[in-house]
Short mmCIF file of N, CA and C in Angstrom, two decimals:
data_model
loop_
_atom_site.label_atom_id
_atom_site.label_comp_id
_atom_site.label_asym_id
_atom_site.label_seq_id
_atom_site.Cartn_x
_atom_site.Cartn_y
_atom_site.Cartn_z
N UNK R 1 -13.98 76.12 -28.11
CA UNK R 1 -14.98 75.18 -27.65
C UNK R 1 -14.58 74.55 -26.32
N UNK R 2 -13.31 74.31 -26.09
CA UNK R 2 -12.88 73.77 -24.81
C UNK R 2 -11.48 74.26 -24.51
N UNK R 3 -11.14 74.29 -23.25
CA UNK R 3 -9.82 74.77 -22.86
C UNK R 3 -8.80 73.64 -22.88
N UNK R 4 -7.70 73.90 -22.18
CA UNK R 4 -6.64 72.90 -22.12
C UNK R 4 -7.07 71.65 -21.39
N UNK R 5 -7.96 71.79 -20.44
CA UNK R 5 -8.43 70.65 -19.66
C UNK R 5 -9.93 70.47 -19.86
N UNK R 6 -10.31 69.87 -20.97
CA UNK R 6 -11.75 69.71 -21.23
C UNK R 6 -12.39 68.78 -20.20
N UNK R 7 -13.68 68.97 -20.03
CA UNK R 7 -14.44 68.08 -19.15
C UNK R 7 -14.43 66.69 -19.76
N UNK R 8 -14.12 65.70 -18.94
CA UNK R 8 -14.12 64.31 -19.38
C UNK R 8 -15.21 63.59 -18.59
N UNK R 9 -16.00 62.82 -19.29
CA UNK R 9 -17.10 62.12 -18.64
C UNK R 9 -17.47 60.90 -19.47
N UNK R 10 -18.42 60.16 -18.99
CA UNK R 10 -18.99 59.05 -19.77
C UNK R 10 -20.21 59.58 -20.50
N UNK R 11 -20.22 59.39 -21.80
CA UNK R 11 -21.37 59.74 -22.62
C UNK R 11 -22.16 58.47 -22.90
N UNK R 12 -23.47 58.57 -22.82
CA UNK R 12 -24.36 57.44 -23.09
C UNK R 12 -25.19 57.77 -24.32
N UNK R 13 -25.08 56.94 -25.35
CA UNK R 13 -25.85 57.10 -26.58
C UNK R 13 -26.88 55.99 -26.63
N UNK R 14 -28.12 56.36 -26.98
CA UNK R 14 -29.20 55.37 -26.96
C UNK R 14 -30.27 55.75 -27.96
N UNK R 15 -31.15 54.80 -28.30
CA UNK R 15 -32.27 55.13 -29.19
C UNK R 15 -33.28 56.01 -28.46
N UNK R 16 -34.22 56.60 -29.17
CA UNK R 16 -35.24 57.43 -28.51
C UNK R 16 -35.93 56.67 -27.38
N UNK R 17 -36.16 57.37 -26.29
CA UNK R 17 -36.77 56.76 -25.11
C UNK R 17 -38.12 56.13 -25.44
N UNK R 18 -38.88 56.79 -26.32
CA UNK R 18 -40.21 56.27 -26.66
C UNK R 18 -40.17 55.23 -27.80
N UNK R 19 -38.97 54.84 -28.24
CA UNK R 19 -38.82 53.83 -29.28
C UNK R 19 -37.54 53.05 -29.02
N UNK R 20 -37.47 52.40 -27.88
CA UNK R 20 -36.25 51.75 -27.41
C UNK R 20 -35.73 50.65 -28.33
N UNK R 21 -36.57 50.11 -29.19
CA UNK R 21 -36.12 49.06 -30.11
C UNK R 21 -35.71 49.61 -31.48
N UNK R 22 -35.65 50.93 -31.62
CA UNK R 22 -35.40 51.56 -32.92
C UNK R 22 -34.08 51.13 -33.56
N UNK R 23 -33.07 50.85 -32.75
CA UNK R 23 -31.78 50.44 -33.31
C UNK R 23 -31.76 48.96 -33.69
N UNK R 24 -32.67 48.17 -33.10
CA UNK R 24 -32.62 46.71 -33.26
C UNK R 24 -31.19 46.24 -32.98
N UNK R 25 -30.69 46.63 -31.83
CA UNK R 25 -29.29 46.42 -31.45
C UNK R 25 -28.92 44.94 -31.43
N UNK R 26 -27.81 44.65 -32.04
CA UNK R 26 -27.18 43.34 -31.98
C UNK R 26 -25.72 43.57 -31.62
N UNK R 27 -25.27 42.98 -30.52
CA UNK R 27 -23.89 43.19 -30.11
C UNK R 27 -22.92 42.55 -31.10
N UNK R 28 -23.30 41.45 -31.71
CA UNK R 28 -22.45 40.84 -32.73
C UNK R 28 -22.28 41.78 -33.92
N UNK R 29 -23.36 42.39 -34.37
CA UNK R 29 -23.29 43.33 -35.49
C UNK R 29 -22.49 44.57 -35.10
N UNK R 30 -22.67 45.04 -33.87
CA UNK R 30 -21.90 46.19 -33.40
C UNK R 30 -20.41 45.85 -33.39
N UNK R 31 -20.07 44.70 -32.88
CA UNK R 31 -18.66 44.29 -32.83
C UNK R 31 -18.07 44.23 -34.24
N UNK R 32 -18.76 43.62 -35.17
CA UNK R 32 -18.28 43.54 -36.56
C UNK R 32 -18.13 44.94 -37.17
N UNK R 33 -19.11 45.80 -36.93
CA UNK R 33 -19.07 47.15 -37.48
C UNK R 33 -17.91 47.95 -36.92
N UNK R 34 -17.67 47.83 -35.63
CA UNK R 34 -16.54 48.53 -35.00
C UNK R 34 -15.23 48.02 -35.60
N UNK R 35 -15.09 46.72 -35.70
CA UNK R 35 -13.84 46.15 -36.22
C UNK R 35 -13.60 46.54 -37.67
N UNK R 36 -14.66 46.67 -38.47
CA UNK R 36 -14.51 47.08 -39.86
C UNK R 36 -14.18 48.56 -39.97
N UNK R 37 -14.78 49.39 -39.16
CA UNK R 37 -14.60 50.84 -39.26
C UNK R 37 -13.36 51.35 -38.55
N UNK R 38 -12.93 50.66 -37.52
CA UNK R 38 -11.76 51.06 -36.73
C UNK R 38 -10.79 49.88 -36.71
N UNK R 39 -9.92 49.78 -37.70
CA UNK R 39 -9.09 48.59 -37.91
C UNK R 39 -8.24 48.15 -36.71
N UNK R 40 -7.76 49.06 -35.89
CA UNK R 40 -6.93 48.67 -34.76
C UNK R 40 -7.75 48.46 -33.48
N UNK R 41 -9.06 48.39 -33.63
CA UNK R 41 -9.94 48.27 -32.46
C UNK R 41 -9.86 46.87 -31.86
N UNK R 42 -10.39 46.79 -30.67
CA UNK R 42 -10.59 45.48 -30.04
C UNK R 42 -11.97 45.50 -29.40
N UNK R 43 -12.62 44.37 -29.42
CA UNK R 43 -13.94 44.25 -28.81
C UNK R 43 -14.04 42.88 -28.18
N UNK R 44 -14.77 42.82 -27.08
CA UNK R 44 -14.86 41.56 -26.34
C UNK R 44 -16.22 41.47 -25.66
N UNK R 45 -16.89 40.35 -25.85
CA UNK R 45 -18.13 40.10 -25.13
C UNK R 45 -17.81 39.91 -23.66
N UNK R 46 -18.53 40.59 -22.81
CA UNK R 46 -18.30 40.50 -21.37
C UNK R 46 -19.36 39.63 -20.69
N UNK R 47 -20.27 39.05 -21.45
CA UNK R 47 -21.33 38.25 -20.87
C UNK R 47 -22.38 39.14 -20.23
N UNK R 48 -23.07 38.61 -19.23
CA UNK R 48 -24.10 39.37 -18.53
C UNK R 48 -23.49 40.11 -17.35
N UNK R 49 -23.69 41.43 -17.32
CA UNK R 49 -23.19 42.27 -16.23
C UNK R 49 -24.33 43.12 -15.68
N UNK R 50 -24.11 43.67 -14.50
CA UNK R 50 -25.04 44.63 -13.93
C UNK R 50 -26.05 44.03 -12.99
N UNK R 51 -26.78 44.92 -12.29
CA UNK R 51 -27.79 44.46 -11.33
C UNK R 51 -28.95 43.74 -12.03
N UNK R 52 -29.29 44.20 -13.23
CA UNK R 52 -30.24 43.48 -14.07
C UNK R 52 -29.39 42.91 -15.20
N UNK R 53 -29.26 41.60 -15.27
CA UNK R 53 -28.36 41.03 -16.28
C UNK R 53 -28.61 41.61 -17.68
N UNK R 54 -27.51 42.06 -18.28
CA UNK R 54 -27.55 42.62 -19.62
C UNK R 54 -26.33 42.11 -20.38
N UNK R 55 -26.54 41.65 -21.60
CA UNK R 55 -25.42 41.25 -22.43
C UNK R 55 -24.57 42.50 -22.69
N UNK R 56 -23.25 42.35 -22.64
CA UNK R 56 -22.38 43.51 -22.79
C UNK R 56 -21.25 43.23 -23.77
N UNK R 57 -20.78 44.30 -24.37
CA UNK R 57 -19.64 44.26 -25.28
C UNK R 57 -18.75 45.43 -24.91
N UNK R 58 -17.52 45.13 -24.50
CA UNK R 58 -16.56 46.21 -24.25
C UNK R 58 -15.73 46.38 -25.51
N UNK R 59 -15.27 47.61 -25.75
CA UNK R 59 -14.46 47.84 -26.93
C UNK R 59 -13.51 49.01 -26.71
N UNK R 60 -12.49 49.04 -27.54
CA UNK R 60 -11.52 50.12 -27.53
C UNK R 60 -11.24 50.46 -28.99
N UNK R 61 -11.32 51.75 -29.32
CA UNK R 61 -11.08 52.18 -30.70
C UNK R 61 -10.07 53.32 -30.72
N UNK R 62 -9.29 53.35 -31.77
CA UNK R 62 -8.36 54.46 -31.96
C UNK R 62 -9.01 55.48 -32.88
N UNK R 63 -9.13 56.72 -32.38
CA UNK R 63 -9.80 57.77 -33.18
C UNK R 63 -8.80 58.74 -33.80
N UNK R 64 -7.56 58.71 -33.32
CA UNK R 64 -6.48 59.53 -33.87
C UNK R 64 -5.18 58.92 -33.37
N UNK R 65 -4.09 59.35 -33.95
CA UNK R 65 -2.79 58.83 -33.52
C UNK R 65 -2.63 59.02 -32.01
N UNK R 66 -2.51 57.92 -31.29
CA UNK R 66 -2.33 57.96 -29.84
C UNK R 66 -3.57 58.28 -29.03
N UNK R 67 -4.73 58.39 -29.66
CA UNK R 67 -5.97 58.71 -28.93
C UNK R 67 -6.94 57.52 -29.06
N UNK R 68 -7.21 56.92 -27.93
CA UNK R 68 -8.08 55.75 -27.87
C UNK R 68 -9.31 56.06 -27.03
N UNK R 69 -10.43 55.47 -27.40
CA UNK R 69 -11.65 55.57 -26.61
C UNK R 69 -12.04 54.17 -26.13
N UNK R 70 -12.52 54.11 -24.91
CA UNK R 70 -13.05 52.86 -24.38
C UNK R 70 -14.56 52.98 -24.31
N UNK R 71 -15.23 51.90 -24.62
CA UNK R 71 -16.68 51.92 -24.59
C UNK R 71 -17.27 50.62 -24.09
N UNK R 72 -18.55 50.69 -23.81
CA UNK R 72 -19.29 49.52 -23.36
C UNK R 72 -20.70 49.61 -23.91
N UNK R 73 -21.10 48.57 -24.60
CA UNK R 73 -22.48 48.48 -25.09
C UNK R 73 -23.21 47.47 -24.22
N UNK R 74 -24.42 47.82 -23.82
CA UNK R 74 -25.22 46.90 -23.01
C UNK R 74 -26.56 46.67 -23.69
N UNK R 75 -27.02 45.44 -23.57
CA UNK R 75 -28.28 45.06 -24.18
C UNK R 75 -29.09 44.25 -23.16
N UNK R 76 -29.95 44.93 -22.37
CA UNK R 76 -30.71 44.22 -21.35
C UNK R 76 -31.82 43.33 -21.92
N UNK R 77 -32.31 43.69 -23.11
CA UNK R 77 -33.35 42.92 -23.77
C UNK R 77 -32.98 42.80 -25.24
N UNK R 78 -33.44 41.76 -25.89
CA UNK R 78 -33.16 41.53 -27.31
C UNK R 78 -33.50 42.77 -28.13
N UNK R 79 -32.50 43.27 -28.87
CA UNK R 79 -32.70 44.42 -29.76
C UNK R 79 -32.67 45.78 -29.10
N UNK R 80 -32.55 45.83 -27.78
CA UNK R 80 -32.63 47.09 -27.03
C UNK R 80 -31.35 47.30 -26.23
N UNK R 81 -30.80 48.50 -26.33
CA UNK R 81 -29.61 48.77 -25.54
C UNK R 81 -29.05 50.15 -25.78
N UNK R 82 -27.85 50.36 -25.23
CA UNK R 82 -27.18 51.65 -25.34
C UNK R 82 -25.69 51.41 -25.46
N UNK R 83 -24.99 52.50 -25.82
CA UNK R 83 -23.54 52.44 -25.96
C UNK R 83 -22.94 53.59 -25.17
N UNK R 84 -21.96 53.29 -24.35
CA UNK R 84 -21.28 54.31 -23.54
C UNK R 84 -19.85 54.48 -24.03
N UNK R 85 -19.39 55.71 -23.99
CA UNK R 85 -17.98 56.03 -24.21
C UNK R 85 -17.50 56.61 -22.89
N UNK R 86 -16.47 56.02 -22.30
CA UNK R 86 -16.05 56.41 -20.95
C UNK R 86 -14.86 57.36 -20.97
N UNK R 87 -14.87 58.27 -20.01
CA UNK R 87 -13.75 59.16 -19.79
C UNK R 87 -13.32 59.98 -21.00
N UNK R 88 -14.28 60.47 -21.75
CA UNK R 88 -13.98 61.17 -22.99
C UNK R 88 -14.36 62.65 -22.92
N UNK R 89 -13.66 63.43 -23.71
CA UNK R 89 -14.06 64.83 -23.90
C UNK R 89 -15.16 64.86 -24.95
N UNK R 90 -15.81 66.00 -25.08
CA UNK R 90 -16.85 66.15 -26.10
C UNK R 90 -16.28 65.93 -27.49
N UNK R 91 -15.09 66.45 -27.75
CA UNK R 91 -14.46 66.32 -29.06
C UNK R 91 -14.17 64.85 -29.37
N UNK R 92 -13.65 64.12 -28.40
CA UNK R 92 -13.35 62.70 -28.61
C UNK R 92 -14.62 61.89 -28.80
N UNK R 93 -15.60 62.10 -27.94
CA UNK R 93 -16.85 61.35 -28.03
C UNK R 93 -17.57 61.64 -29.34
N UNK R 94 -17.40 62.85 -29.87
CA UNK R 94 -18.06 63.23 -31.12
C UNK R 94 -17.61 62.35 -32.29
N UNK R 95 -16.37 61.92 -32.28
CA UNK R 95 -15.89 61.06 -33.36
C UNK R 95 -16.69 59.76 -33.37
N UNK R 96 -16.86 59.17 -32.19
CA UNK R 96 -17.64 57.93 -32.10
C UNK R 96 -19.10 58.19 -32.41
N UNK R 97 -19.66 59.27 -31.87
CA UNK R 97 -21.07 59.59 -32.08
C UNK R 97 -21.38 59.78 -33.56
N UNK R 98 -20.48 60.43 -34.29
CA UNK R 98 -20.68 60.62 -35.73
C UNK R 98 -20.70 59.28 -36.44
N UNK R 99 -19.78 58.40 -36.06
CA UNK R 99 -19.76 57.06 -36.66
C UNK R 99 -21.06 56.31 -36.33
N UNK R 100 -21.47 56.37 -35.07
CA UNK R 100 -22.69 55.68 -34.65
C UNK R 100 -23.88 56.17 -35.46
N UNK R 101 -24.02 57.48 -35.58
CA UNK R 101 -25.14 58.09 -36.31
C UNK R 101 -25.09 57.77 -37.80
N UNK R 102 -23.91 57.88 -38.39
CA UNK R 102 -23.79 57.79 -39.85
C UNK R 102 -23.56 56.38 -40.37
N UNK R 103 -23.06 55.49 -39.52
CA UNK R 103 -22.65 54.17 -40.02
C UNK R 103 -23.29 52.98 -39.32
N UNK R 104 -23.95 53.21 -38.20
CA UNK R 104 -24.48 52.05 -37.47
C UNK R 104 -25.99 52.06 -37.28
N UNK R 105 -26.53 53.13 -36.75
CA UNK R 105 -27.97 53.15 -36.48
C UNK R 105 -28.74 53.26 -37.80
N UNK R 106 -29.98 52.77 -37.82
CA UNK R 106 -30.73 52.74 -39.07
C UNK R 106 -31.09 54.11 -39.64
N UNK R 107 -31.14 55.15 -38.81
CA UNK R 107 -31.51 56.47 -39.29
C UNK R 107 -30.92 57.52 -38.34
N UNK R 108 -30.42 58.65 -38.87
CA UNK R 108 -29.70 59.62 -38.03
C UNK R 108 -30.53 60.29 -36.94
N UNK R 109 -31.84 60.29 -37.04
CA UNK R 109 -32.64 60.92 -35.99
C UNK R 109 -32.85 60.01 -34.78
N UNK R 110 -32.26 58.83 -34.81
CA UNK R 110 -32.50 57.83 -33.77
C UNK R 110 -31.41 57.79 -32.69
N UNK R 111 -30.66 58.88 -32.53
CA UNK R 111 -29.60 58.88 -31.51
C UNK R 111 -29.86 59.98 -30.50
N UNK R 112 -30.06 59.58 -29.27
CA UNK R 112 -30.18 60.49 -28.14
C UNK R 112 -29.00 60.24 -27.22
N UNK R 113 -28.73 61.21 -26.34
CA UNK R 113 -27.59 61.02 -25.44
C UNK R 113 -27.78 61.76 -24.14
N UNK R 114 -26.96 61.36 -23.19
CA UNK R 114 -26.80 62.05 -21.93
C UNK R 114 -25.38 61.78 -21.47
N UNK R 115 -25.08 62.16 -20.25
CA UNK R 115 -23.73 61.94 -19.73
C UNK R 115 -23.79 61.64 -18.24
N UNK R 116 -22.73 61.04 -17.78
CA UNK R 116 -22.59 60.77 -16.36
C UNK R 116 -22.60 62.08 -15.58
N UNK R 117 -21.97 63.10 -16.12
CA UNK R 117 -21.94 64.42 -15.46
C UNK R 117 -23.36 64.93 -15.23
N UNK R 118 -24.20 64.84 -16.25
CA UNK R 118 -25.59 65.31 -16.11
C UNK R 118 -26.36 64.46 -15.11
N UNK R 119 -26.27 63.14 -15.26
CA UNK R 119 -27.02 62.24 -14.38
C UNK R 119 -26.60 62.40 -12.93
N UNK R 120 -25.30 62.57 -12.68
CA UNK R 120 -24.82 62.77 -11.31
C UNK R 120 -25.34 64.08 -10.72
N UNK R 121 -25.66 65.04 -11.59
CA UNK R 121 -26.22 66.31 -11.15
C UNK R 121 -27.74 66.28 -11.04
N UNK R 122 -28.33 65.11 -11.28
CA UNK R 122 -29.78 64.96 -11.18
C UNK R 122 -30.54 65.31 -12.45
N UNK R 123 -29.84 65.60 -13.51
CA UNK R 123 -30.48 65.95 -14.78
C UNK R 123 -30.84 64.67 -15.53
N UNK R 124 -32.12 64.44 -15.72
CA UNK R 124 -32.58 63.26 -16.44
C UNK R 124 -33.06 63.60 -17.84
N UNK R 125 -32.76 64.81 -18.30
CA UNK R 125 -33.21 65.20 -19.63
C UNK R 125 -32.43 64.43 -20.70
N UNK R 126 -33.05 64.32 -21.84
CA UNK R 126 -32.46 63.62 -22.97
C UNK R 126 -32.12 64.64 -24.04
N UNK R 127 -30.96 64.52 -24.60
CA UNK R 127 -30.51 65.40 -25.67
C UNK R 127 -30.50 64.62 -26.97
N UNK R 128 -30.77 65.29 -28.06
CA UNK R 128 -30.77 64.66 -29.38
C UNK R 128 -29.47 64.99 -30.10
N UNK R 129 -28.83 63.98 -30.62
CA UNK R 129 -27.65 64.21 -31.44
C UNK R 129 -28.08 64.91 -32.72
N UNK R 130 -27.31 65.87 -33.21
CA UNK R 130 -27.68 66.50 -34.48
C UNK R 130 -27.87 65.43 -35.57
N UNK R 131 -28.93 65.56 -36.34
CA UNK R 131 -29.23 64.56 -37.36
C UNK R 131 -28.33 64.66 -38.57
N UNK R 132 -27.66 65.78 -38.71
CA UNK R 132 -26.72 65.96 -39.80
C UNK R 132 -25.60 66.86 -39.30
N UNK R 133 -24.59 67.01 -40.12
CA UNK R 133 -23.49 67.87 -39.73
C UNK R 133 -22.22 67.07 -39.49
N UNK R 134 -21.18 67.81 -39.25
CA UNK R 134 -19.84 67.24 -39.11
C UNK R 134 -19.57 66.78 -37.68
N UNK R 135 -18.41 66.18 -37.51
CA UNK R 135 -17.94 65.81 -36.17
C UNK R 135 -17.85 67.07 -35.30
N UNK R 136 -17.44 68.18 -35.89
CA UNK R 136 -17.36 69.44 -35.15
C UNK R 136 -18.73 69.88 -34.66
N UNK R 137 -19.76 69.73 -35.50
CA UNK R 137 -21.12 70.08 -35.09
C UNK R 137 -21.57 69.20 -33.93
N UNK R 138 -21.25 67.93 -33.99
CA UNK R 138 -21.61 67.01 -32.90
C UNK R 138 -20.83 67.38 -31.64
N UNK R 139 -19.54 67.67 -31.77
CA UNK R 139 -18.73 68.05 -30.61
C UNK R 139 -19.30 69.29 -29.94
N UNK R 140 -19.77 70.25 -30.73
CA UNK R 140 -20.38 71.45 -30.16
C UNK R 140 -21.64 71.12 -29.39
N UNK R 141 -22.45 70.20 -29.90
CA UNK R 141 -23.67 69.79 -29.19
C UNK R 141 -23.32 69.08 -27.89
N UNK R 142 -22.34 68.20 -27.93
CA UNK R 142 -21.92 67.49 -26.71
C UNK R 142 -21.34 68.47 -25.70
N UNK R 143 -20.57 69.45 -26.18
CA UNK R 143 -19.97 70.44 -25.29
C UNK R 143 -21.05 71.31 -24.64
N UNK R 144 -22.06 71.73 -25.42
CA UNK R 144 -23.18 72.51 -24.84
C UNK R 144 -23.85 71.70 -23.73
N UNK R 145 -24.07 70.43 -23.98
CA UNK R 145 -24.66 69.54 -22.98
C UNK R 145 -23.81 69.56 -21.70
N UNK R 146 -22.49 69.42 -21.85
CA UNK R 146 -21.61 69.40 -20.67
C UNK R 146 -21.63 70.73 -19.94
N UNK R 147 -21.67 71.82 -20.66
CA UNK R 147 -21.72 73.14 -20.02
C UNK R 147 -22.99 73.31 -19.21
N UNK R 148 -24.12 72.85 -19.74
CA UNK R 148 -25.39 72.90 -19.00
C UNK R 148 -25.29 72.00 -17.77
N UNK R 149 -24.79 70.79 -17.96
CA UNK R 149 -24.71 69.82 -16.86
C UNK R 149 -23.74 70.29 -15.78
N UNK R 150 -22.69 70.98 -16.17
CA UNK R 150 -21.67 71.44 -15.21
C UNK R 150 -22.18 72.59 -14.34
N UNK R 151 -23.30 73.20 -14.75
CA UNK R 151 -23.86 74.32 -13.99
C UNK R 151 -25.12 73.93 -13.21
N UNK R 152 -25.35 72.67 -13.07
CA UNK R 152 -26.55 72.22 -12.32
C UNK R 152 -26.34 72.39 -10.84
#
């Protein structure tokens, strides 16, 4: 699925574009859920950031021995927002994406994603996270996305 040097990028996970309030996002609930599911995690409210003020939550989670992911959740409007995982491979981001799909969002069909790699290449398409399957299945979907984006 990937070589010795996998593509690393920022993955953005969000509710369906045509149903932006589907997650009913609460940064407090996200913080509590992360801390319960990833015991060695840390999360911190960053206040309002960005060109359009958005409430933000930065976090760091350990997904394997010595492997940490950094993320940022933004909520520009009440109940609406997205979660980013920065500098991650498809395999690493899949661990978080599986947790997000299976343990946080209200229903598994409500997770769409893109990546910084795709957006920097001008690709504005939205990909759907598999509604079921293992972390490996999700990693394969994220990797396919990166392969398409890398050839733009």
